[in-house]
Tab-separated table of C-alpha atoms and ligand atoms in Angstrom:
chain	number	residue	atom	x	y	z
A	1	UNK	CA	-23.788	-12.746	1.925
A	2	UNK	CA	-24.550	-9.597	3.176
A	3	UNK	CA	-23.155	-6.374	1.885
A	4	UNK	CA	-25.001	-3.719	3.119
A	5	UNK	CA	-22.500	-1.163	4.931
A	6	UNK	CA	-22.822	-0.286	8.604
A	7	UNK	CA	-23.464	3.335	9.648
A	8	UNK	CA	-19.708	3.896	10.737
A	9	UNK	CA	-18.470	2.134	7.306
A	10	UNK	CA	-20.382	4.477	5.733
A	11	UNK	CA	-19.019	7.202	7.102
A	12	UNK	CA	-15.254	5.975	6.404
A	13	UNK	CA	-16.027	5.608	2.895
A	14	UNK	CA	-17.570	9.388	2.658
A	15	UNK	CA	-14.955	10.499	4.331
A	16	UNK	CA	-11.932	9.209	2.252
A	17	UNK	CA	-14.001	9.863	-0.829
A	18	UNK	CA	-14.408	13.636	0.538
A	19	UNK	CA	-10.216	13.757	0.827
A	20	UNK	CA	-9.751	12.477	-2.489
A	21	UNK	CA	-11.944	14.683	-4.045
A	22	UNK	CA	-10.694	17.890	-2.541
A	23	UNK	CA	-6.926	17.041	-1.726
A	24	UNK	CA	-5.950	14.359	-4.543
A	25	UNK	CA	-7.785	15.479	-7.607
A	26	UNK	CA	-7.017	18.932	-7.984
A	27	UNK	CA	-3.599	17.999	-8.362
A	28	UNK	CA	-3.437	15.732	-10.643
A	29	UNK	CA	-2.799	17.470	-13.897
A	30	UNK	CA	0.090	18.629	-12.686
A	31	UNK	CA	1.630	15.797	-11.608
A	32	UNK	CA	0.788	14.166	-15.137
A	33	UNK	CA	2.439	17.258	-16.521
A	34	UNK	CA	5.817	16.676	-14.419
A	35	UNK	CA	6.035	13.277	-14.308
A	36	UNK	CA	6.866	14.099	-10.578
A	37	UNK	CA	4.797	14.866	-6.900
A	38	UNK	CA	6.793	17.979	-6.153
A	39	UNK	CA	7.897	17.518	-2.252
A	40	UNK	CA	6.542	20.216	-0.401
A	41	UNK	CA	2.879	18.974	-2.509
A	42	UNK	CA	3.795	15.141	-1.094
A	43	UNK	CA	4.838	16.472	2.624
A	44	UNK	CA	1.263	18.435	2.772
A	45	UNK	CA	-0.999	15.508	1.437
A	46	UNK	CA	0.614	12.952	4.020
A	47	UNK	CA	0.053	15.661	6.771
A	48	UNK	CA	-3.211	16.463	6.085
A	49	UNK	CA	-3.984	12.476	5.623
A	50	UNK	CA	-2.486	11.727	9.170
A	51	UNK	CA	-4.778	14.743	10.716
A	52	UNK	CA	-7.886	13.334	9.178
A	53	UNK	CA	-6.847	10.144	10.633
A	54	UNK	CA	-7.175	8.277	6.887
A	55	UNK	CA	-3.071	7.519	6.763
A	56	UNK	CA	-2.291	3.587	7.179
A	57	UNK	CA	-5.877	2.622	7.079
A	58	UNK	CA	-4.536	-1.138	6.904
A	59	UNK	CA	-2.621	-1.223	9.996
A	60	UNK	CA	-4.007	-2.794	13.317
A	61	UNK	CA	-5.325	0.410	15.830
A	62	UNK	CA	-3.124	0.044	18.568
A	63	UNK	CA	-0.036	0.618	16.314
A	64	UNK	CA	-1.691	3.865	15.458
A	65	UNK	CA	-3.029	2.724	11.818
A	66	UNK	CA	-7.068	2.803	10.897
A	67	UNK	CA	-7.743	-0.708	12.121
A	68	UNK	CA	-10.069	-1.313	9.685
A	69	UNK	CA	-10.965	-5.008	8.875
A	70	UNK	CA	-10.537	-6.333	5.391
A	71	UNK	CA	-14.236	-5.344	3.828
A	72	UNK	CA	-12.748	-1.635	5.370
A	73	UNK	CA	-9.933	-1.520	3.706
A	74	UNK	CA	-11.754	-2.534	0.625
A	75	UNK	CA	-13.913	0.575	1.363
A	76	UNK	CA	-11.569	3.003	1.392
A	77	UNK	CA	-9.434	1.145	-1.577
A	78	UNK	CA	-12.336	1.848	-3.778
A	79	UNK	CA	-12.511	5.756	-3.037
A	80	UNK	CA	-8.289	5.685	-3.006
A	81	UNK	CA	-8.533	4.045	-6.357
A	82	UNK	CA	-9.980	6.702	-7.971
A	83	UNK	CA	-7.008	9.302	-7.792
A	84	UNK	CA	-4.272	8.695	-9.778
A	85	UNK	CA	-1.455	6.348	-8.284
A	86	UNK	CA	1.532	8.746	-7.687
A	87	UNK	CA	-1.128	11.230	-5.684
A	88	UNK	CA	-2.786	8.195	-3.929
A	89	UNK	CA	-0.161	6.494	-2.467
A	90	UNK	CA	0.512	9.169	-0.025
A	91	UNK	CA	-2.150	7.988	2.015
A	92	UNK	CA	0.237	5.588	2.552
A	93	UNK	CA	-0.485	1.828	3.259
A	94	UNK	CA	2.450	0.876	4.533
A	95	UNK	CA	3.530	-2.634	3.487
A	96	UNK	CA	1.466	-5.526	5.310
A	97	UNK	CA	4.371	-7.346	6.058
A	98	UNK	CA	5.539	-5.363	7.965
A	99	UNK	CA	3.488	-6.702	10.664
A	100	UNK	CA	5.517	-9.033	11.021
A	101	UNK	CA	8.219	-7.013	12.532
A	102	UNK	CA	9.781	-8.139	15.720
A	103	UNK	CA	11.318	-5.980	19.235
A	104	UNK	CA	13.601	-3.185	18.130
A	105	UNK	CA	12.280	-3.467	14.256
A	106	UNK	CA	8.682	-2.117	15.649
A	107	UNK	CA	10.184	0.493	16.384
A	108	UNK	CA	12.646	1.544	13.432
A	109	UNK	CA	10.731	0.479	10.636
A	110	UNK	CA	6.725	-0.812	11.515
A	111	UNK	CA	5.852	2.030	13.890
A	112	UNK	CA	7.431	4.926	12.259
A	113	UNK	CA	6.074	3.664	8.695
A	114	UNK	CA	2.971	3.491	10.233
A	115	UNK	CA	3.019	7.680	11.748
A	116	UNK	CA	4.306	8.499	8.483
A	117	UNK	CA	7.729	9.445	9.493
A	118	UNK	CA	9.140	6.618	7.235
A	119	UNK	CA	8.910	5.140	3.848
A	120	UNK	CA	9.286	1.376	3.114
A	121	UNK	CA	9.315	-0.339	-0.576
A	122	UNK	CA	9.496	-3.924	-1.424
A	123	UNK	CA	12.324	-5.474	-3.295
A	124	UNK	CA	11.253	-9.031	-5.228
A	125	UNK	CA	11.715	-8.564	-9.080
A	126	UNK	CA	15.239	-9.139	-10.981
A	127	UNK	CA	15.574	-8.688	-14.452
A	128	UNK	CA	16.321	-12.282	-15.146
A	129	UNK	CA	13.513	-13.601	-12.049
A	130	UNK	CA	9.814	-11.653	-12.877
A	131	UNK	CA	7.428	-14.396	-12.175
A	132	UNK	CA	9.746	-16.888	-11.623
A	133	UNK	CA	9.434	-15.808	-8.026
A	134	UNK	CA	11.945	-18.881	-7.060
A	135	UNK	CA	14.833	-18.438	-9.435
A	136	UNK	CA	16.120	-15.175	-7.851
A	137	UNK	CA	19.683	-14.647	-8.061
A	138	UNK	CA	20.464	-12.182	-5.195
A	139	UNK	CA	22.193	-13.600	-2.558
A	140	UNK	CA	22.033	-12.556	1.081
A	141	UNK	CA	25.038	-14.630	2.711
A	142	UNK	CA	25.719	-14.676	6.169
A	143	UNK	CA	29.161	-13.488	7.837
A	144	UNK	CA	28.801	-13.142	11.402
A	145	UNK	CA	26.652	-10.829	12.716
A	146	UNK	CA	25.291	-9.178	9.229
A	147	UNK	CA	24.340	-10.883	5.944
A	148	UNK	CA	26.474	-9.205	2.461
A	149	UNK	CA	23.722	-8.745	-0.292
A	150	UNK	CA	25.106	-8.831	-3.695
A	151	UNK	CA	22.648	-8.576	-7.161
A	152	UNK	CA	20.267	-6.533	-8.723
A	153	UNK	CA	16.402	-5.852	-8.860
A	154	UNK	CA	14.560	-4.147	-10.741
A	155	UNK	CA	11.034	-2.354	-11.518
A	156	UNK	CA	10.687	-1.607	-7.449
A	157	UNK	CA	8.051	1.365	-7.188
A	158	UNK	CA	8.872	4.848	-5.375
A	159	UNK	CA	12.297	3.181	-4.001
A	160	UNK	CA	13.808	6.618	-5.177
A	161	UNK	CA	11.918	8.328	-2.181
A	162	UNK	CA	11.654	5.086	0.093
A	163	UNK	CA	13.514	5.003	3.534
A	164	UNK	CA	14.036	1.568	4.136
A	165	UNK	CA	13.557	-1.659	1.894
A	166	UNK	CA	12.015	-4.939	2.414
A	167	UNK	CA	14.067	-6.852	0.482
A	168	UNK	CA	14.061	-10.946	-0.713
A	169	UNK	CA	17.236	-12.395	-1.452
A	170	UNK	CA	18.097	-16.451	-1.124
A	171	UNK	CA	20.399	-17.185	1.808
A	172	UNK	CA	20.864	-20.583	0.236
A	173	UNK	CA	19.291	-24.044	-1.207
A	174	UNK	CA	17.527	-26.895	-0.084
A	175	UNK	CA	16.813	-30.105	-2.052
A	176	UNK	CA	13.459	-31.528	-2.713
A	177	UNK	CA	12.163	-34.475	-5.140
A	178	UNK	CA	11.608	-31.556	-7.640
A	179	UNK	CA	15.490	-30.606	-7.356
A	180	UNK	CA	16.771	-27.328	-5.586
A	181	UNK	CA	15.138	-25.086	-4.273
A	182	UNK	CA	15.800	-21.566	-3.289
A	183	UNK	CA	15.490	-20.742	0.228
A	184	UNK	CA	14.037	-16.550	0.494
A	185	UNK	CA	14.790	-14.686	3.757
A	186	UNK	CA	13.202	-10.795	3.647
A	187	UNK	CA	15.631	-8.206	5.057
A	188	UNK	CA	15.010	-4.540	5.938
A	189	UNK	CA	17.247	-2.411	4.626
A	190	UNK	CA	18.360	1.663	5.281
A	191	UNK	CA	18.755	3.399	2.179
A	192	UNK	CA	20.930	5.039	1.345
A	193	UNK	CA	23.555	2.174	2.876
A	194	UNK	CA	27.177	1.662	1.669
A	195	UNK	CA	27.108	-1.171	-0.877
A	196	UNK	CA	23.648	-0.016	-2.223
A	197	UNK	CA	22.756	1.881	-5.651
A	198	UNK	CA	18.998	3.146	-5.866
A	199	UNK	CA	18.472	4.862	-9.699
A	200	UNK	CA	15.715	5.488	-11.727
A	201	UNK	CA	14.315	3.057	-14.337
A	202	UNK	CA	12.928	3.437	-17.895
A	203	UNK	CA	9.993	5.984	-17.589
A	204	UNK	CA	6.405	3.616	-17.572
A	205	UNK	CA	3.625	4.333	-19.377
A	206	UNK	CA	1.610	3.803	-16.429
A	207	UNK	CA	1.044	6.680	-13.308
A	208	UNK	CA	3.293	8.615	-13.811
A	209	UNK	CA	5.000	10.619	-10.930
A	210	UNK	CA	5.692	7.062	-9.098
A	211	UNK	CA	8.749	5.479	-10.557
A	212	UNK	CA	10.031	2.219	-10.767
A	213	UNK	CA	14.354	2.277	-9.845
A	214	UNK	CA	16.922	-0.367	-10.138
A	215	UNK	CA	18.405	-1.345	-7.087
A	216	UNK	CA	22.314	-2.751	-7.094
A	217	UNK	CA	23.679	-4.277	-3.773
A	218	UNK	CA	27.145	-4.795	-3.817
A	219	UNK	CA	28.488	-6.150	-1.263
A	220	UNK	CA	26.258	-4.696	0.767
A	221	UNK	CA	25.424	-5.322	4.399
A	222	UNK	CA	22.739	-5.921	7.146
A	223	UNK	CA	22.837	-6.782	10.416
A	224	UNK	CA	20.807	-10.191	11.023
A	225	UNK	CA	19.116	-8.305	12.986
A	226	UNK	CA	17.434	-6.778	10.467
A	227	UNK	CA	15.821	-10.051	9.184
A	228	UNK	CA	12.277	-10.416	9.130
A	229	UNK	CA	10.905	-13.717	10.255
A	230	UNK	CA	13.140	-16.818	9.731
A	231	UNK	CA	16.241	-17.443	7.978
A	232	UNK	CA	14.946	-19.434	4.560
A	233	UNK	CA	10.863	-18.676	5.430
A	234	UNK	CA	10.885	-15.027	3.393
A	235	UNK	CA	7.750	-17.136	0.917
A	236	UNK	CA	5.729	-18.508	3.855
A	237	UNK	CA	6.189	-15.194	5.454
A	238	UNK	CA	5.111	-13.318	1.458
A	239	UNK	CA	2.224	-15.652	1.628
A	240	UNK	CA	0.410	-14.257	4.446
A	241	UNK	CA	0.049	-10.683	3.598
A	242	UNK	CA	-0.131	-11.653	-0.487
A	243	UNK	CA	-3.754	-11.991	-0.617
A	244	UNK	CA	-4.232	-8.699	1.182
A	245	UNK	CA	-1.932	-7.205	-1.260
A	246	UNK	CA	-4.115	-8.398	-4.268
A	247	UNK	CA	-7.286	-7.249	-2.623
A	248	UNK	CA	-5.862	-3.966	-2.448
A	249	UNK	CA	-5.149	-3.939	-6.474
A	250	UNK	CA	-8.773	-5.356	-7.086
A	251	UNK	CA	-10.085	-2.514	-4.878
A	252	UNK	CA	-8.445	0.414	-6.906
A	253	UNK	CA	-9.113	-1.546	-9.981
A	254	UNK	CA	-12.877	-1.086	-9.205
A	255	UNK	CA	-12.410	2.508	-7.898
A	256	UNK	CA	-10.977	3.812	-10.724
A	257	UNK	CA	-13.614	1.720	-13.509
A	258	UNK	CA	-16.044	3.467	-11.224
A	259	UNK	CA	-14.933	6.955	-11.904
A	260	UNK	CA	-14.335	6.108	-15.513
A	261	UNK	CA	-17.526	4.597	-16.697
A	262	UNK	CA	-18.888	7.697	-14.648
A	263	UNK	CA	-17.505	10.332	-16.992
A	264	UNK	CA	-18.303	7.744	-19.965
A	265	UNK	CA	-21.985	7.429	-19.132
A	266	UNK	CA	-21.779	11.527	-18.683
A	267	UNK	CA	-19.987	11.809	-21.994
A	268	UNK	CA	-22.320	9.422	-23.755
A	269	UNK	CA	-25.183	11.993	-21.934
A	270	UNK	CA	-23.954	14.588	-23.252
A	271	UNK	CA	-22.837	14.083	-26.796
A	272	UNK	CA	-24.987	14.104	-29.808
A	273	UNK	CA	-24.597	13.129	-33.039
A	274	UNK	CA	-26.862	12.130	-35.865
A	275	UNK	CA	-29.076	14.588	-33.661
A	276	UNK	CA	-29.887	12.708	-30.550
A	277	UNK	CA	-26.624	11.364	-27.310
A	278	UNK	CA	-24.590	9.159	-28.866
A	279	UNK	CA	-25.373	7.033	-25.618
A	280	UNK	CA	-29.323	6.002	-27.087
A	281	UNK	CA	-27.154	4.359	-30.226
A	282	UNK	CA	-27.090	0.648	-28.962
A	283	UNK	CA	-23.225	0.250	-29.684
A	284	UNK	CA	-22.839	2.844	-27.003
A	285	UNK	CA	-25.510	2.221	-24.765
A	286	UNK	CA	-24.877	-1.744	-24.799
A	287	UNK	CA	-21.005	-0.602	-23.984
A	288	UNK	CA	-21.761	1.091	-21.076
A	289	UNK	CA	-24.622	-1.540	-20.120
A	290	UNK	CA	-22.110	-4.554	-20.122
A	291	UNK	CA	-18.992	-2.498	-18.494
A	292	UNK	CA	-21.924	-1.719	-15.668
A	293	UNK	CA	-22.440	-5.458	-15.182
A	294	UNK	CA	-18.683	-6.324	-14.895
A	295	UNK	CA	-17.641	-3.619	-12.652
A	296	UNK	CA	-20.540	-4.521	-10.031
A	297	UNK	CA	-19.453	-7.618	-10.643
A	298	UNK	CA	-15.728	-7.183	-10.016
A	299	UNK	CA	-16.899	-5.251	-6.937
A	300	UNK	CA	-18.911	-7.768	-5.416
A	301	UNK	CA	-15.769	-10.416	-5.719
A	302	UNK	CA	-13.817	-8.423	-4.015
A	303	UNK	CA	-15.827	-7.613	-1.201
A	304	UNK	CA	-16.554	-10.821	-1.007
A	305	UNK	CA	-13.103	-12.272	-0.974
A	306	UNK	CA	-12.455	-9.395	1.559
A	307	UNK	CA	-15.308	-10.899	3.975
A	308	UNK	CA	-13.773	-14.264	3.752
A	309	UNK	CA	-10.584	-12.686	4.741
A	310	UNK	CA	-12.162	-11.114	7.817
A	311	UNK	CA	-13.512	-14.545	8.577
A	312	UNK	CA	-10.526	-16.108	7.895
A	313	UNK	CA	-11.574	-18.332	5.356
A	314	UNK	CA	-10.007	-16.640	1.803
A	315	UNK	CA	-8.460	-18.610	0.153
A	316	UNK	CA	-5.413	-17.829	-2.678
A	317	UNK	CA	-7.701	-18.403	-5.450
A	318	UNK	CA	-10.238	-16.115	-3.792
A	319	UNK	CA	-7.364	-13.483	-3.835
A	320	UNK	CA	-6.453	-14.382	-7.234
A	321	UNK	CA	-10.146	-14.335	-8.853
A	322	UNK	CA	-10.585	-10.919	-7.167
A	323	UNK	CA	-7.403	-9.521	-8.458
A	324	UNK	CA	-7.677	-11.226	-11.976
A	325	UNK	CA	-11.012	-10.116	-12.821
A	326	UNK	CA	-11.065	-6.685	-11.468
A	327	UNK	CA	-7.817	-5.955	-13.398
A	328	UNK	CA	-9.103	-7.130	-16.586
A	329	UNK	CA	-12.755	-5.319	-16.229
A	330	UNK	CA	-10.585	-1.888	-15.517
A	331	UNK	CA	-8.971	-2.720	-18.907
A	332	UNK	CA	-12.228	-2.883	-20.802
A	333	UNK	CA	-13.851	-0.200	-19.143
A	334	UNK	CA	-10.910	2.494	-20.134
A	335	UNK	CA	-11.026	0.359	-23.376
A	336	UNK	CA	-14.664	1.410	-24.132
A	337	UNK	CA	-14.211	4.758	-21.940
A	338	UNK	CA	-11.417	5.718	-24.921
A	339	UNK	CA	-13.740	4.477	-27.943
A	340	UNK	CA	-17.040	6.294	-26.489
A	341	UNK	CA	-15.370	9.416	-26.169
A	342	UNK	CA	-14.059	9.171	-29.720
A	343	UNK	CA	-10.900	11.097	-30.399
A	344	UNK	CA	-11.267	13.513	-27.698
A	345	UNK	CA	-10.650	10.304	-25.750
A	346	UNK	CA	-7.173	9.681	-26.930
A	347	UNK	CA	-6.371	13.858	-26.344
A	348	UNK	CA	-4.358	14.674	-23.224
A	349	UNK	CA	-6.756	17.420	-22.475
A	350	UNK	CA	-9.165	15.026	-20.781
A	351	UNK	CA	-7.851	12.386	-18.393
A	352	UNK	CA	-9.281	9.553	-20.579
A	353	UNK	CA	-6.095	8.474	-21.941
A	354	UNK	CA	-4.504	8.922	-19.000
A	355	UNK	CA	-6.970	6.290	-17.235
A	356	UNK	CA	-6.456	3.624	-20.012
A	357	UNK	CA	-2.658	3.853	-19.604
A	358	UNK	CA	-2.618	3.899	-16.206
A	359	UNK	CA	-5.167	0.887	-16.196
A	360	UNK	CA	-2.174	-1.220	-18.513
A	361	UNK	CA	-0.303	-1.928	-15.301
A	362	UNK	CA	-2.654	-3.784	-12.663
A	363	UNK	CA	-2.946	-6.378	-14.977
A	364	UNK	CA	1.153	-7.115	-14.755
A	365	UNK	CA	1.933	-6.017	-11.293
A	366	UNK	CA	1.853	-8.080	-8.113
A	367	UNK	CA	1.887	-11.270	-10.333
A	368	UNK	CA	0.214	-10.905	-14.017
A	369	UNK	CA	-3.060	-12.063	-15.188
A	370	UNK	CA	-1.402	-15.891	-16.086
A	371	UNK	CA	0.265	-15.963	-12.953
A	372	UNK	CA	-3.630	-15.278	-10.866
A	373	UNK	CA	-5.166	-17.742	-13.591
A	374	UNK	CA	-2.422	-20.721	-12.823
A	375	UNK	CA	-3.368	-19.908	-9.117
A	376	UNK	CA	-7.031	-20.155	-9.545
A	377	UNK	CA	-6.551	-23.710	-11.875
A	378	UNK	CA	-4.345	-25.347	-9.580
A	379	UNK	CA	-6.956	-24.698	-6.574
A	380	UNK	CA	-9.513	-26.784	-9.261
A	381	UNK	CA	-7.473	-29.421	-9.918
A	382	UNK	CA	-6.390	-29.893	-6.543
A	383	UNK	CA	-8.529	-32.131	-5.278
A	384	UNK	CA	-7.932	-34.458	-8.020
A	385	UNK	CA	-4.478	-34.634	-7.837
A	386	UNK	CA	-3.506	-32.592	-10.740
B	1	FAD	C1	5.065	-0.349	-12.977
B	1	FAD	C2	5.583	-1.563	-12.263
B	1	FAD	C3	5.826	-1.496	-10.896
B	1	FAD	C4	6.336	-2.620	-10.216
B	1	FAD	N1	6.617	-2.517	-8.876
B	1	FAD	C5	7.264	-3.547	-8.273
B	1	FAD	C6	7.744	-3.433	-6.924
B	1	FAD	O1	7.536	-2.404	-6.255
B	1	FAD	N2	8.435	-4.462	-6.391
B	1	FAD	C7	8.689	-5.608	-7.077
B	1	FAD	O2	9.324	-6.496	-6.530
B	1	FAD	N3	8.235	-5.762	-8.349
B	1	FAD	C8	7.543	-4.765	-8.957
B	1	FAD	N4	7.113	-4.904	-10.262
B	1	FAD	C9	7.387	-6.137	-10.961
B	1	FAD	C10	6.151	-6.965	-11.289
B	1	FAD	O3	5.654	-7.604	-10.149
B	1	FAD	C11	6.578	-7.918	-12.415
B	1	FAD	O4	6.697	-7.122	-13.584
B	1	FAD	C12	5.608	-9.039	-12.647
B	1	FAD	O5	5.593	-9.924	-11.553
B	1	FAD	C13	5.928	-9.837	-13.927
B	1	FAD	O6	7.286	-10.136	-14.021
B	1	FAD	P1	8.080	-9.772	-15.387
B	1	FAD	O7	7.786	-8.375	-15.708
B	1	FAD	O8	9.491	-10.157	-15.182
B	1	FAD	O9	7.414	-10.661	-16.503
B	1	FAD	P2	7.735	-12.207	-16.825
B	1	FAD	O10	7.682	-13.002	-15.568
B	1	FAD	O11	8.948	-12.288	-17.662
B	1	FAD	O12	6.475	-12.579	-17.681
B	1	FAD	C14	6.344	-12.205	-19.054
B	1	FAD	C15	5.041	-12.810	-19.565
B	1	FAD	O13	5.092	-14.244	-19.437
B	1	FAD	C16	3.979	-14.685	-18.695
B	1	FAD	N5	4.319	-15.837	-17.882
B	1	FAD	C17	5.392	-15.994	-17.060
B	1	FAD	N6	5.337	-17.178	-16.442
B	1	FAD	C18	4.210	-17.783	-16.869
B	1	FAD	C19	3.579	-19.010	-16.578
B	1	FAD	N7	4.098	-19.878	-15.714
B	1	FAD	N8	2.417	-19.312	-17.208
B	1	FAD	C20	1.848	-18.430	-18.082
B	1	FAD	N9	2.393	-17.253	-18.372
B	1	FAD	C21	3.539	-16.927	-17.779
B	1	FAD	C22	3.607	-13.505	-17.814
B	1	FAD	O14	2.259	-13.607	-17.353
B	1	FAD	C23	3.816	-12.349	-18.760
B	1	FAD	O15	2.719	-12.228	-19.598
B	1	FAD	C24	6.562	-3.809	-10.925
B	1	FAD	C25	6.292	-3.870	-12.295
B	1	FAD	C26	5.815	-2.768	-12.964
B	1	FAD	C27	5.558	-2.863	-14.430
C-alpha cells in the first residue's frame, strides 16, 4: 500500500495545518478559560474557513464542500485534530448523513449546512439507551402529514448552538426470531420548534467550550417531509456514513498524539535533571520511543482503512480497528505526555492537562472502546458461524 502523498495532497494538508496554527491556536486559552467560543470569535473562524475554501472538507464538490476523498479527509483530520475540539469544529464537517438528503431538504438543511449558513447536530443517545443503540425509547408516531416526537436524549454535542437536528426516534416494531425489534427512522428537525426543549448538560471534563444539552420533545412535531430516507431504515441509513464518522475520530486522535508527543519529546529535550535531559534516562526515552511506534502505527491504520474506503472495500471492523486503536494510543500518549512533564504536567499553565482530559472522551464517544472491540470480534468469528 502506498502512502506517499500527491503534490496537491500535500498542499491541502499545509494548508489546513497553516489555518490551525494561526487562526485556531491562538485562541485557545481563552476558550479553556470560559468554557465558551465567544460568538463574534466563532462567526470570524467559520468566515475565514469558508474564504480559504477549508469549510466542509467532507462534502462532495459540486455541493460546494472540499470534495476530498477519504485518505483527504484523513489529511486534513490529522492537522484539525490538533486544535482543541470547541475551536476545531468550526471548520465545520457537516454531518455525512446528510448526504442523504432528498428535493426540498437539499436545500433547507444539506446545502446551507454545507455554505455554513446552518448548523446541524445528531440526536441518538437517551439516558436509559447509550450503546444499546436498539432499545431507544423516543417515539416518532405518525398522524397525518407530520410525525409527534415525544422522549428525551441526552449528551448531544453543540445542540445549544445547532440549527436543525438529525434526530433517531422508533416509529414502531417489527418481530424477528430474536423477538422485537425497534424500527429507527432519522428526522430533521428546526430548533427551536414548539414541543422541543434544548438545555445544557452537566459540564464534561473533556473540550470544553462544546457542550453536550438534553433535548426533551414533547409532543413535538415534523412534517414527514422532513424524514430522511425510509420510514423504519434510520440504522441501514446510520450505517453508511458510520465508518466515515469513526475515521474522522481516529484522524484527530492521531493529530492531537502528534502535537502532544511533540511538546513531550521537546520537554524531555529540554529538561535536565541529575545534570543531563531527563529524555537520555531510559524510562523517558523508552516512553517516548514506544508512544512513537503506536502513533505511526495508529496513523498508518487509519489511512489505510481510509484507502479502502476510497476503494470501496472498508469494512466495519476496518472502521472499528482504526477508531479503537487510535483512541486508546491518544490515551497513552497524554498518559506519558502528563508523567514526562512531571508536575508541571498536571498545572493548567501548560496545555498538558488539558490534552489528557480532552483525550478521556474519544475513547467513549461514537460507540466506546467495547462497543469497536465486539465489532472487530464478530467480523472474526463470522465466518465460522459464531
Ligand atoms: C462528550 C460527549 C459527547 C457526545 N456527543 C453525542 C452526540 O452528539 N450525539 C449522540 O447521540 N451521542 C453523543 N454522545 C453519547 C455517546 O455516543 C455515548 O456516551 C456512548 O455511545 C456510550 O453510551 P453511554 O454513555 O450510555 O454508556 P453505556 O452504553 O451505558 O456503557 C457504559 C459502559 O458499558 C460498556 N458496555 C455497554 N455495552 C457493552 C457491551 N455489549 N459489551 C461490552 N461493554 C459494554 C460500555 O463500553 C461502557 O464502558 C456523547 C457522549 C459524550 C461523553
Amino acid at each position: 500500500m502506498d502512502f506517499s502523498l500527491s503534490d496537491e495532497q500535500r498542499l491541502i494538508a499545509a494548508t489546513m495545518r497553516d489555518f490551525v496554527e494561526k487562526e485556531l491556536y491562538p485562541h485557545e486559552d481563552e476558550v479553556e478559560r470560559l468554557d465558551e467560543v465567544p460568538s463574534q470569535l466563532a462567526r470570524t473562524i467559520r468566515k475565514k474557513a469558508i474564504a480559504a475554501g477549508l469549510y466542509a472538507p467532507n462534502m462532495p464538490a459540486d455541493l460546494g464542500g472540499g470534495g476530498l476523498d477519504a485518505v483527504g479527509v484523513v489529511l486534513v483530520e490529522l492537522e484539525l485534530g490538533r486544535a482543541s475540539y470547541a475551536l476545531q469544529m468550526l471548520v465545520e464537517r457537516p454531518s455525512n448523513i446528510l448526504q442523504a438528503c432528498q428535493g426540498e431538504q437539499r436545500e433547507r438543511y444539506l446545502l446551507p449546512a454545507v455554505r455554513g449558513e446552518r448548523h446541524d447536530c445528531v440526536a441518538m443517545t437517551e439516558p436509559e439507551a447509550g450503546s444499546d443503540v436498539r432499545s431507544r425509547t423516543t417515539t416518532a408516531l405518525r398522524d397525518g402529514h407530520s410525525y409527534v416526537v415525544n422522549g428525551t436524549k441526552h449528551f448531544i454535542s453543540h445542540a445549544d448552538v445547532a440549527d436543525f437536528i438529525i434526530l433517531f426516534a422508533a416509529t414502531g416494531e417489527e418481530q424477528t426470531p430474536r423477538g422485537p425489534k425497534k424500527l429507527i427512522t432519522t428526522l430533521l428537525v428546526d430548533s427551536p420548534s414548539p414541543g422541543l426543549t434544548v438545555r445544557r448538560g452537566p459540564p464534561c471534563v473533556s473540550n470544553r467550550g462544546y457542550h453536550q444539552c438534553e433535548l426533551v420533545f414533547s409532543d413535538c412535531r415534523v412534517p414527514v417531509a422532513n424524514r430522511l430516507g425510509e420510514e423504519g431504515r434510520g440504522f441501514e441509513l446510520l450505517a453508511r456514513w458510520l465508518g466515515a464518522t469513526r475515521l474522522q475520530v481516529a484522524a484527530t486522535s492521531v493529530g492531537r498524539a502528534r502535537r502532544v508527543l511533540e511538546a513531550a519529546v521537546q520537554w524531555a529535550a529540554g529538561r535536565r535533571q541529575f545534570g543531563q535531559p531527563i529524555g537520555r534516562f531510559q524510562g523517558v526515552g523508552f516512553q517516548l520511543a514506544d508512544r512513537a511506534t503506536e502513533l505511526e502505527a495508529a496513523e498508518m491504520l487509519t489511512l489505510r482503512a481510509a484507502t479502502k474506503m476510497d476503494r470501496g472495500a472498508m469494512t466495519d471492523a476496518d472502521a472499528a480497528m482504526a477508531k479503537l486503536y487510535a483512541s486508546e494510543m491518544l490515551g497513552r500518549v497524554t498518559d506519558s505526555a502528563i508523567q514526562i512533564f512531571g508536575g508541571m504536567g498536571l498545572m493548567t499553565e501548560l496545555p498538558v492537562e488539558r490534552w489528557w482530559r480532552d483525550a478521556r472522551v474519544e475513547r467513549i464517544w461514537d460507540g466506546t472502546s467495547e462497543i469497536q472491540r465486539q465489532i472487530i470480534a464478530r467480523s472474526l468469528l463470522r465466518p465460522y458461524g459464531g
